[in-house]
mmCIF file of C-alpha atoms in Angstrom:
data_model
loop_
_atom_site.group_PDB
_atom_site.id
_atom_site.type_symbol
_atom_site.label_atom_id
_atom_site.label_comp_id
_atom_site.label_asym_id
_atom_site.label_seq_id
_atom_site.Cartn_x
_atom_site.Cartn_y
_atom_site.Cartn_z
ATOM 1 C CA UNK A 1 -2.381 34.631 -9.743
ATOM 2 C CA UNK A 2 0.303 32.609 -7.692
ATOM 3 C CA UNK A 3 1.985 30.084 -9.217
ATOM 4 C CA UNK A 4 1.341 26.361 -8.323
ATOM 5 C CA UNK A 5 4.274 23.721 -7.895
ATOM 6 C CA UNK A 6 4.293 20.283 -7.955
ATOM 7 C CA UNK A 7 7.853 20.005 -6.146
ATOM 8 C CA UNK A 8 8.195 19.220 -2.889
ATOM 9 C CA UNK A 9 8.931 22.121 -1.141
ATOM 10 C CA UNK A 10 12.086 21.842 1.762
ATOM 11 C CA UNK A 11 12.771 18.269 0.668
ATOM 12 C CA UNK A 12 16.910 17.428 0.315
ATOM 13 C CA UNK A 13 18.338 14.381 -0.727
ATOM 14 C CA UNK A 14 21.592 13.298 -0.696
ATOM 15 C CA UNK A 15 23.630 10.492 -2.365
ATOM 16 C CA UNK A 16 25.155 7.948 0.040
ATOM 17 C CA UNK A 17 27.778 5.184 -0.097
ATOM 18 C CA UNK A 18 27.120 2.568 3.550
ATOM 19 C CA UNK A 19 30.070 0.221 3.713
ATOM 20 C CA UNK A 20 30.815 -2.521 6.295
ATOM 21 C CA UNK A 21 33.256 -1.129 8.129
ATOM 22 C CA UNK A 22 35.176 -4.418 8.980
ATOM 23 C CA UNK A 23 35.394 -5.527 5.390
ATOM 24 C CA UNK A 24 36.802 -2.126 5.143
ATOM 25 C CA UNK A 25 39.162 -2.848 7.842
ATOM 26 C CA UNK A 26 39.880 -6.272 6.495
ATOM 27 C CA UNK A 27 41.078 -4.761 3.134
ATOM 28 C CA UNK A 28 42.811 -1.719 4.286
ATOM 29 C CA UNK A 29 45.076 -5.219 6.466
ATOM 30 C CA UNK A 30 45.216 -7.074 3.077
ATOM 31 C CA UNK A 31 42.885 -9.988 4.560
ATOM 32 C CA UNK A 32 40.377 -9.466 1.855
ATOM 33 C CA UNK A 33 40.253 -7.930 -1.613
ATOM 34 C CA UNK A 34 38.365 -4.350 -2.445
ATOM 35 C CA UNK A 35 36.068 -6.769 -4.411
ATOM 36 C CA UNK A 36 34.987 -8.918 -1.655
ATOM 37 C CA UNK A 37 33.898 -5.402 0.834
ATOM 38 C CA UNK A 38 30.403 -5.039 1.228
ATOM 39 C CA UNK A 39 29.312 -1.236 0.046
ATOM 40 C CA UNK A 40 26.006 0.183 -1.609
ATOM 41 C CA UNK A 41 25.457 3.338 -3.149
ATOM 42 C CA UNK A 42 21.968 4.717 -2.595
ATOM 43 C CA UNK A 43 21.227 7.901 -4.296
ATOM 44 C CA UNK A 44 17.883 10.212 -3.575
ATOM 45 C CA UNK A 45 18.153 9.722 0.407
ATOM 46 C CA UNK A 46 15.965 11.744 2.227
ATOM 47 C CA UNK A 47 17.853 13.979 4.596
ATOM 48 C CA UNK A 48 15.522 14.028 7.670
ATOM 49 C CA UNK A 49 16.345 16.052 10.734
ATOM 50 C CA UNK A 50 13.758 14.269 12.301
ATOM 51 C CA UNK A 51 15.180 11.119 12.262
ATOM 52 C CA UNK A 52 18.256 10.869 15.114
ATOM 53 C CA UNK A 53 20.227 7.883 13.032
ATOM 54 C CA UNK A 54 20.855 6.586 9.663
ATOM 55 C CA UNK A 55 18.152 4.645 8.738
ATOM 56 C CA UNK A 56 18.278 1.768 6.397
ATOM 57 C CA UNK A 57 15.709 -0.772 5.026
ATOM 58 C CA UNK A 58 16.387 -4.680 6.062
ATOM 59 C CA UNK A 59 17.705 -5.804 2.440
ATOM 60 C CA UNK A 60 20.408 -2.979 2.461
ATOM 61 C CA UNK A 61 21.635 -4.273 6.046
ATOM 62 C CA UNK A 62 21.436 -7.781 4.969
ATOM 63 C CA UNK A 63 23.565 -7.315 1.668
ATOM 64 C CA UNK A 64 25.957 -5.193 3.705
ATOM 65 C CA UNK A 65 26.379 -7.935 6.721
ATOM 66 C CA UNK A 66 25.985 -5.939 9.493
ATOM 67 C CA UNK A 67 26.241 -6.989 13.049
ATOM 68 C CA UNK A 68 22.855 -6.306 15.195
ATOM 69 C CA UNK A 69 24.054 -4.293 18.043
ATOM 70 C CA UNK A 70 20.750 -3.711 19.858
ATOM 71 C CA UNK A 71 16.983 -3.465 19.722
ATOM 72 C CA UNK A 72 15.462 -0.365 21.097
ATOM 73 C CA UNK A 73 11.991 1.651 21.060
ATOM 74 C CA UNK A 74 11.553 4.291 18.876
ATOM 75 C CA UNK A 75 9.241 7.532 18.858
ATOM 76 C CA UNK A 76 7.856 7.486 15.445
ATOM 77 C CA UNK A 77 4.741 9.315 14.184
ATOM 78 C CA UNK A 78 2.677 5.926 14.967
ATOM 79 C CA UNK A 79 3.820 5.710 18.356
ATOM 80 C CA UNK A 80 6.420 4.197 20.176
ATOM 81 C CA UNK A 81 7.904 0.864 17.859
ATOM 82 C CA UNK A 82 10.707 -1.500 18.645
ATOM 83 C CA UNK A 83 13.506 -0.998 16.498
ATOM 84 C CA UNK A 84 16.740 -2.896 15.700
ATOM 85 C CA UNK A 85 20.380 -0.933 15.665
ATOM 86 C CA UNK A 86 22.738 -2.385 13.727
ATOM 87 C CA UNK A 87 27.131 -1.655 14.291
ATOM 88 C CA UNK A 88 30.185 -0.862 12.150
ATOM 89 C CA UNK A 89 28.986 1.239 9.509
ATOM 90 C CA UNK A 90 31.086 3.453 7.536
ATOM 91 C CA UNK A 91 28.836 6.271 5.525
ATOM 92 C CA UNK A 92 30.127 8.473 2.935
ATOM 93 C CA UNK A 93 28.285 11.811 1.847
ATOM 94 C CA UNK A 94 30.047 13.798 -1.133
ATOM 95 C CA UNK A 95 33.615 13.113 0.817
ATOM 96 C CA UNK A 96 33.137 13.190 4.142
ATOM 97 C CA UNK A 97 33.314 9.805 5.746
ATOM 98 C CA UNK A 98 32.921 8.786 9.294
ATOM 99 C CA UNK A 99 31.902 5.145 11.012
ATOM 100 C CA UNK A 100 28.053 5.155 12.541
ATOM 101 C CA UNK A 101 25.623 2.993 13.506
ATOM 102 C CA UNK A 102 21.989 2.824 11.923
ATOM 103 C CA UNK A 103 18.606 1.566 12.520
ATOM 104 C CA UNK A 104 16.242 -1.228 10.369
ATOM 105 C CA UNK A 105 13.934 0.346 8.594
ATOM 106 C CA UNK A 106 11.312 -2.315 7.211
ATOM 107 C CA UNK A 107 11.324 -3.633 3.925
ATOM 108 C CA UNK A 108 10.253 -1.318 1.344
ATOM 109 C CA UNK A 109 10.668 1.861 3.341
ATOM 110 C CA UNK A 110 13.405 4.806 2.020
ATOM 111 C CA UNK A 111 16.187 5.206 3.348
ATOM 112 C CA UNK A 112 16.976 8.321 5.518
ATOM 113 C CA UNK A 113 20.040 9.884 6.459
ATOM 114 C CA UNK A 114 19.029 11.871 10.338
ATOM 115 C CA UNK A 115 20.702 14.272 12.306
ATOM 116 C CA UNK A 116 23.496 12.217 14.042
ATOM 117 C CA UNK A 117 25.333 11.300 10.554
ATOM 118 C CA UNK A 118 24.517 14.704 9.596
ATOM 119 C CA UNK A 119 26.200 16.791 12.424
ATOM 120 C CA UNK A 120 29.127 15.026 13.273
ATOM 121 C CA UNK A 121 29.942 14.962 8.752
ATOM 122 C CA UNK A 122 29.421 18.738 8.951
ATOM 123 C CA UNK A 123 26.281 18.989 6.877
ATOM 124 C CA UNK A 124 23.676 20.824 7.172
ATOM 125 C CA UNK A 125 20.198 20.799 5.017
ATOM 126 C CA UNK A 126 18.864 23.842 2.977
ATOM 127 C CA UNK A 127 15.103 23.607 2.772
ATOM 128 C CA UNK A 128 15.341 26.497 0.120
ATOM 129 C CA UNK A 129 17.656 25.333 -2.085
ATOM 130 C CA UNK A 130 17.064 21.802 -1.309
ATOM 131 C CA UNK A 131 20.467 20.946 -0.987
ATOM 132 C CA UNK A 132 23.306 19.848 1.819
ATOM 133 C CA UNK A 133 25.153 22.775 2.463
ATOM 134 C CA UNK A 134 29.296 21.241 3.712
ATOM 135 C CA UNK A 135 30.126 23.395 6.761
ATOM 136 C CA UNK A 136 33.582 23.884 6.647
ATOM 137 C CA UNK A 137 35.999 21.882 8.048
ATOM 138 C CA UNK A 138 38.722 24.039 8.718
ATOM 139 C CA UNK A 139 39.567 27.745 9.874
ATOM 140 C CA UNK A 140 37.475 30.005 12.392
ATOM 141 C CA UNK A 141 34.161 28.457 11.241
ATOM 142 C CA UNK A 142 34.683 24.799 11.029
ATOM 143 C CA UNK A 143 32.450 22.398 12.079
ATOM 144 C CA UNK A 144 34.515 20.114 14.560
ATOM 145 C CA UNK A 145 33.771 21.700 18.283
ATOM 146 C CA UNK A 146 35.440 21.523 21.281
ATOM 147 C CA UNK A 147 34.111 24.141 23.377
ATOM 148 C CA UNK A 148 35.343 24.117 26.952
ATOM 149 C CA UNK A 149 37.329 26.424 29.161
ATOM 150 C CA UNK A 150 39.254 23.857 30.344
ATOM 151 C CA UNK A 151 40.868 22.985 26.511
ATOM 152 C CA UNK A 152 40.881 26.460 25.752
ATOM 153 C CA UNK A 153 43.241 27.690 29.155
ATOM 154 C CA UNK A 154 45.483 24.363 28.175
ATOM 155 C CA UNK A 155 46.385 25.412 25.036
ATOM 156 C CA UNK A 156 47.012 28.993 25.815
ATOM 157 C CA UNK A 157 49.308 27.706 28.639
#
């Protein structure tokens, strides 16, 4: 007789650290302290390769500051929504770091970390051991691409 499970099977999560990336920029030029930047750490965030963008609920963008870039329509399973982007976000995912932006998520909604953030840190979900798997980032199989014939001719020149 098989075996029934209550866990959730293919479902990763990930712990994050968002920062506002001028208070970042602000400290790193000795404007501000580290105390006064703006950063949350949100553990459990659903890594969702359906989602394009970082997602974040309203409260998280409002404690972090961010500017509002843009509003745009999103496909979501309820149809087509407007949806507001918000600028200068640095993310952090077990030591990889890199600046994005991310879109309002209503209050009360998780957070979810999409495909954008995901690809360009070099992560990559595994629905079987419900983990991130960190490409590498160095050597014949990193992650970073640049595949054109035009860089590859230049630097064999």
């Amino acid at each position: 007789m098989p075996q029934k499970t209550t866990e959730k099977m293919g479902l990763v999560t990930a712990t994050i650290t968002v920062t506002n990336l001028i208070d970042e920029i602000l400290h790193e030029r000795g404007f501000i302290t580290a105390g006064e930047v703006r950063s949350v750490t949100i553990e459990k965030v659903t890594v969702d390769t359906g989602a394009t963008r970082l997602c974040l609920p309203a409260p998280i963008i409002e404690q972090l500051g961010l500017t509002l870039d843009e509003e745009v329509e999103v496909k979501t399973a309820g149809g087509i929504q407007k949806a507001r982007l918000f600028k200068r976000l640095s993310l952090a995912v077990g030591g990889r770091k890199g600046e994005f932006n991310c879109m309002e998520l209503p209050r009360g909604v998780d957070p979810l970390l999409g495909l954008i953030p995901l690809e360009s840190l070099g992560l990559q979900p595994d629905l079987v051991k419900q983990e991130l798997i960190f490409l590498p980032d160095s050597g014949q199989n990193t992650y970073h691409l640049a595949l054109s014939s035009q860089i590859q001719s230049r630097n064999h020149d």
